């Protein structure tokens, strides 16, 4: 008998620990479980598996398609954690990770996709509960829950702990008569929990609308079953007008003391409450520094303000020195990663809190952070007194660190007891995404126009090599209609616009467009080509974009290049001139922006063009990062 019970226990535990597998076409709305782990197959990047939204997805979306779009999975499949959240008034489509998601005006239920890291001590359902017995997963052979007698109130579709699992095992070994749930007991709480399939809702009557044999209608209209999924407790998705990824660097040095450390945590809790944390709005993590920095929690650890405030309250002081520079380097290298919840669509913001002054230098670490697109804010409290200034390692450290030196990114508080006054202005500034200037980097803030020599001397084979060079350069940039945009002109005696800045808004589309450019053949009128590019490309450049012209030619121009080159300079177009084989170097220097040594390049063979890609990118970024920060 003992052996039978142990075997039964092992089989039940194995059943609960199994991860159900679903097909690419399974929609989140068909699954009733509020939170679950599933395994997706390969191939869900296919556009036939529709996805609606970005970061937060309508439940009418393919679960696995959304996982690929979000970047949690690639097209090879794998395990994911899915969490249901409240519906939105609108969902915005976008192109990400090879998946084009669609827009949707409104939907009653949403979900987010996370990496499949279960909460400690929680076992997730090994069999999913569907709103229809003829679900796609069931047809594919997956185990689903059949209709059962209503369970006791303690048994719900929530994730099951190991202790609950063992309790179920004991119940199986010793059959007992379970009491029916009392209607009065069910009405004693105002919190409405998702119920197992087959349990009749006493308030909503959801199951009344279900008919056996109902099927999904993928074309034309939304299936009725989608409208009858179980209701969830309302969860804030965050303020969409303040969608930022925020890291607080808090001072845990010994000198701050316990009382001031507590005041610092009170500010953090106030910010967490004011920001309205959520997956569609701001996300926030905390790093504490002393001798060395340590992450308390990252961007995806807490998805609402309540949980975040609770976690902040539990933070304890580490002690040590005040190595701010080391902490900023740590955040730049480690914090803003996809694994930690960083979203490419949200600006990266760091708020650094300093009691007195740092015990190391911050300038170089901050420069690297800014060049990575991180917006650095500083809050300094109770700076050095006159007799303490001799101990300050780096005078004027805050201005050397912040994103801009115009006062927008820095706060100085005379006393810790006045720190609370920074709450509202700080929240307002970090949410003003239009002014977060350091989100713009050398790779995401330009309109780049390629002007390509298609003359007869180039030849078909070399022309393909030039296009590969253009492709290699383009791959280095972040491409979208709000980031870097790319256009191209080909010229001989004549000129033609291959594609403009507003024609393609994703990197794959741009790369395909470059690949499709056909070789023209003819003479070499470079001056006329520059004028054409100014009129047909750069005249339509956005005012806030850096205008970069990259011209590639293999010979001397038949017309004058001096006046067109001067016109480009006067219009603020930064010109890089790349010459191959028979190109005239003095002509390249005239075309190129000053200083010519940084903007003109010559290679003796087409096959050597690729070697200059890193140098050109480096020069573009060096020039961008040398701009004044006021």
Coordinates of C-alpha atoms in Angstrom, one line a residue, residues 53-300:
X53 CA -0.3 45.5 -29.7
X54 CA 3.2 46.3 -28.5
X55 CA 4.6 45.1 -25.0
X56 CA 1.0 44.7 -23.9
X57 CA -1.0 42.5 -26.2
X58 CA -4.8 42.1 -26.8
X59 CA -5.9 38.6 -25.8
X60 CA -7.1 38.1 -29.4
X61 CA -3.3 37.7 -30.3
X62 CA -1.4 34.5 -30.9
X63 CA 0.4 33.8 -27.6
X64 CA 3.6 32.5 -29.3
X65 CA 3.5 35.2 -32.0
X66 CA 3.4 37.9 -29.2
X67 CA 6.3 36.1 -27.5
X68 CA 8.5 36.4 -30.6
X69 CA 7.4 40.1 -31.2
X70 CA 8.3 41.0 -27.6
X71 CA 11.8 39.4 -27.9
X72 CA 11.3 36.9 -25.2
X73 CA 11.5 34.1 -27.8
X74 CA 13.0 33.8 -31.2
X75 CA 11.6 31.8 -34.1
X76 CA 13.0 28.6 -32.7
X77 CA 10.4 28.5 -29.9
X78 CA 10.7 27.8 -26.2
X79 CA 9.1 28.3 -22.8
X80 CA 7.4 31.5 -21.7
X81 CA 5.4 32.9 -18.8
X82 CA 2.1 34.6 -19.7
X83 CA 0.3 36.9 -17.3
X84 CA -3.2 38.2 -18.0
X85 CA -3.9 41.9 -17.3
X86 CA -6.8 44.3 -17.9
X87 CA -7.9 45.4 -21.3
X88 CA -6.8 48.6 -23.0
X89 CA -8.7 51.3 -24.8
X90 CA -6.3 50.9 -27.7
X91 CA -3.3 48.8 -28.9
X92 CA -0.6 50.1 -31.2
X93 CA 1.0 47.9 -33.8
X94 CA 4.7 47.8 -34.5
X95 CA 7.5 45.9 -36.2
X96 CA 9.8 44.0 -33.9
X97 CA 11.9 40.9 -34.1
X98 CA 10.6 39.9 -37.5
X99 CA 6.9 40.2 -36.5
X100 CA 4.6 43.0 -37.6
X101 CA 1.9 43.4 -34.9
X102 CA -1.4 45.1 -35.7
X103 CA -3.3 48.0 -34.1
X104 CA -6.6 47.4 -32.4
X105 CA -9.0 50.1 -31.1
X106 CA -10.2 48.4 -27.9
X107 CA -10.2 45.0 -26.2
X108 CA -11.5 43.6 -22.9
X109 CA -8.5 41.7 -21.9
X110 CA -4.7 41.9 -22.4
X111 CA -1.6 39.9 -21.5
X112 CA 2.1 40.3 -21.2
X113 CA 4.9 37.8 -22.0
X114 CA 7.8 37.2 -19.7
X115 CA 10.7 34.8 -19.5
X116 CA 9.7 31.4 -18.1
X117 CA 11.1 32.0 -14.6
X118 CA 8.4 30.7 -12.1
X119 CA 7.9 32.5 -8.8
X120 CA 9.6 30.7 -5.9
X121 CA 7.5 28.1 -4.3
X122 CA 4.8 28.2 -7.0
X123 CA 3.9 25.4 -9.5
X124 CA 2.0 26.6 -12.5
X125 CA -0.8 24.6 -14.2
X126 CA 0.4 21.5 -16.1
X127 CA -2.9 21.5 -18.1
X128 CA -4.5 24.7 -19.4
X129 CA -8.2 25.5 -19.0
X130 CA -9.8 26.6 -22.3
X131 CA -13.0 28.5 -22.8
X132 CA -14.1 26.0 -25.5
X133 CA -13.7 22.2 -25.4
X134 CA -12.7 22.3 -29.1
X135 CA -9.7 24.5 -28.6
X136 CA -6.8 24.4 -31.1
X137 CA -4.5 23.0 -28.5
X138 CA -6.9 20.2 -27.7
X139 CA -7.2 19.3 -31.3
X140 CA -3.4 19.1 -31.4
X141 CA -3.4 16.5 -28.7
X142 CA -2.8 18.7 -25.6
X143 CA -4.3 17.7 -22.3
X144 CA -7.0 20.1 -21.2
X145 CA -9.3 20.1 -18.1
X146 CA -12.6 18.4 -18.7
X147 CA -15.9 19.5 -17.0
X148 CA -15.7 18.6 -13.3
X149 CA -18.1 19.0 -10.3
X150 CA -17.5 22.4 -8.8
X151 CA -14.5 22.2 -6.4
X152 CA -14.3 23.5 -2.9
X153 CA -13.6 27.3 -2.7
X154 CA -9.9 26.7 -1.8
X155 CA -9.4 25.0 -5.2
X156 CA -9.1 27.6 -8.0
X157 CA -7.3 27.9 -11.3
X158 CA -4.5 29.8 -9.5
X159 CA -0.9 28.5 -9.5
X160 CA -0.5 25.6 -7.1
X161 CA 2.2 25.5 -4.3
X162 CA 4.1 22.3 -3.5
X163 CA 2.2 22.0 -0.1
X164 CA -1.1 22.3 -1.9
X165 CA 0.1 19.6 -4.3
X166 CA 0.9 17.2 -1.5
X167 CA -2.5 17.9 0.1
X168 CA -4.1 16.9 -3.2
X169 CA -2.1 13.6 -3.1
X170 CA -3.3 12.8 0.3
X171 CA -6.9 13.4 -0.8
X172 CA -6.5 11.0 -3.7
X173 CA -5.1 8.3 -1.4
X174 CA -8.0 8.7 1.1
X175 CA -11.3 9.4 -0.6
X176 CA -13.6 11.8 1.3
X177 CA -16.9 13.4 0.6
X178 CA -16.3 17.1 -0.2
X179 CA -18.9 19.6 0.9
X180 CA -20.5 21.8 -1.8
X181 CA -19.5 25.4 -1.8
X182 CA -21.8 27.6 0.1
X183 CA -23.4 30.5 -1.9
X184 CA -23.3 32.7 1.2
X185 CA -19.6 31.9 1.7
X186 CA -18.9 32.8 -1.9
X187 CA -20.5 36.2 -1.5
X188 CA -18.5 37.2 1.6
X189 CA -15.7 38.7 -0.4
X190 CA -15.8 41.5 -3.0
X191 CA -12.7 40.2 -4.8
X192 CA -13.6 38.3 -7.9
X193 CA -11.2 35.4 -8.7
X194 CA -11.1 33.5 -12.0
X195 CA -13.1 30.2 -11.7
X196 CA -12.4 26.8 -13.2
X197 CA -14.1 26.0 -16.5
X198 CA -17.6 24.6 -16.0
X199 CA -18.2 26.5 -12.7
X200 CA -21.3 28.7 -13.3
X201 CA -20.8 32.3 -12.4
X202 CA -23.5 33.5 -10.1
X203 CA -23.1 37.1 -11.1
X204 CA -22.2 37.2 -14.8
X205 CA -23.5 33.9 -16.2
X206 CA -20.5 33.7 -18.6
X207 CA -21.0 30.0 -19.3
X208 CA -24.6 30.5 -20.5
X209 CA -23.4 31.9 -23.8
X210 CA -21.1 29.0 -24.5
X211 CA -22.4 26.4 -27.0
X212 CA -20.8 23.0 -27.7
X213 CA -19.0 22.9 -31.0
X214 CA -18.3 26.6 -31.2
X215 CA -15.3 27.4 -33.4
X216 CA -13.0 30.4 -33.9
X217 CA -13.7 32.7 -36.8
X218 CA -10.3 34.1 -37.7
X219 CA -11.6 36.2 -40.6
X220 CA -13.9 39.2 -40.4
X221 CA -15.1 39.3 -36.8
X222 CA -14.2 38.5 -33.2
X223 CA -15.4 35.0 -31.9
X224 CA -18.1 35.1 -29.3
X225 CA -16.1 32.8 -27.0
X226 CA -13.5 35.6 -26.8
X227 CA -16.0 37.8 -25.1
X228 CA -16.9 35.3 -22.4
X229 CA -13.5 34.7 -20.9
X230 CA -13.3 34.9 -17.1
X231 CA -13.0 38.4 -15.6
X232 CA -9.8 39.3 -13.8
X233 CA -9.1 41.7 -10.9
X234 CA -8.4 45.1 -12.3
X235 CA -4.7 45.7 -12.7
X236 CA -3.1 49.1 -13.6
X237 CA -1.1 48.9 -16.8
X238 CA 0.8 52.1 -15.9
X239 CA 0.6 55.6 -17.3
X240 CA 1.2 55.3 -21.1
X241 CA 2.1 59.0 -21.2
X242 CA 5.2 58.3 -19.1
X243 CA 6.7 55.1 -20.8
X244 CA 10.2 55.1 -19.5
X245 CA 12.7 52.5 -18.1
X246 CA 13.9 54.0 -14.9
X247 CA 16.8 53.0 -12.6
X248 CA 17.3 54.7 -9.2
X249 CA 20.9 54.7 -8.0
X250 CA 20.5 55.1 -4.2
X251 CA 23.3 56.0 -1.8
X252 CA 23.9 53.2 0.7
X253 CA 27.3 54.5 2.0
X254 CA 28.0 54.4 5.7
X255 CA 28.2 58.2 6.0
X256 CA 24.5 58.6 5.1
X257 CA 23.2 57.1 8.3
X258 CA 20.0 55.1 8.9
X259 CA 17.7 58.1 9.3
X260 CA 18.7 59.7 6.0
X261 CA 18.6 56.4 4.3
X262 CA 15.0 56.0 5.4
X263 CA 14.2 59.5 4.0
X264 CA 15.7 58.4 0.7
X265 CA 13.5 55.3 0.6
X266 CA 10.5 57.5 1.3
X267 CA 11.2 59.6 -1.8
X268 CA 11.5 56.4 -3.9
X269 CA 8.2 55.1 -2.6
X270 CA 6.6 58.5 -3.5
X271 CA 8.0 58.3 -7.0
X272 CA 6.8 54.7 -7.4
X273 CA 3.3 55.9 -6.4
X274 CA 3.3 59.0 -8.5
X275 CA 4.5 57.3 -11.7
X276 CA 1.8 54.6 -11.8
X277 CA 4.1 51.7 -12.6
X278 CA 2.9 49.2 -15.2
X279 CA 3.9 47.3 -18.4
X280 CA 2.3 49.9 -20.6
X281 CA 3.9 52.8 -18.7
X282 CA 6.9 53.4 -16.6
X283 CA 9.0 50.5 -15.1
X284 CA 11.4 51.1 -12.3
X285 CA 14.4 49.2 -10.7
X286 CA 16.7 50.1 -7.9
X287 CA 20.5 49.7 -7.5
X288 CA 22.2 50.6 -4.2
X289 CA 25.9 51.6 -4.2
X290 CA 28.5 51.8 -1.5
X291 CA 31.9 50.2 -2.1
X292 CA 30.3 48.2 -4.9
X293 CA 26.9 48.5 -6.6
X294 CA 24.2 45.8 -6.3
X295 CA 20.8 45.5 -8.0
X296 CA 17.8 45.1 -5.5
X297 CA 15.3 44.5 -8.3
X298 CA 15.3 45.1 -12.1
X299 CA 12.7 46.6 -14.4
X300 CA 10.5 43.5 -14.7

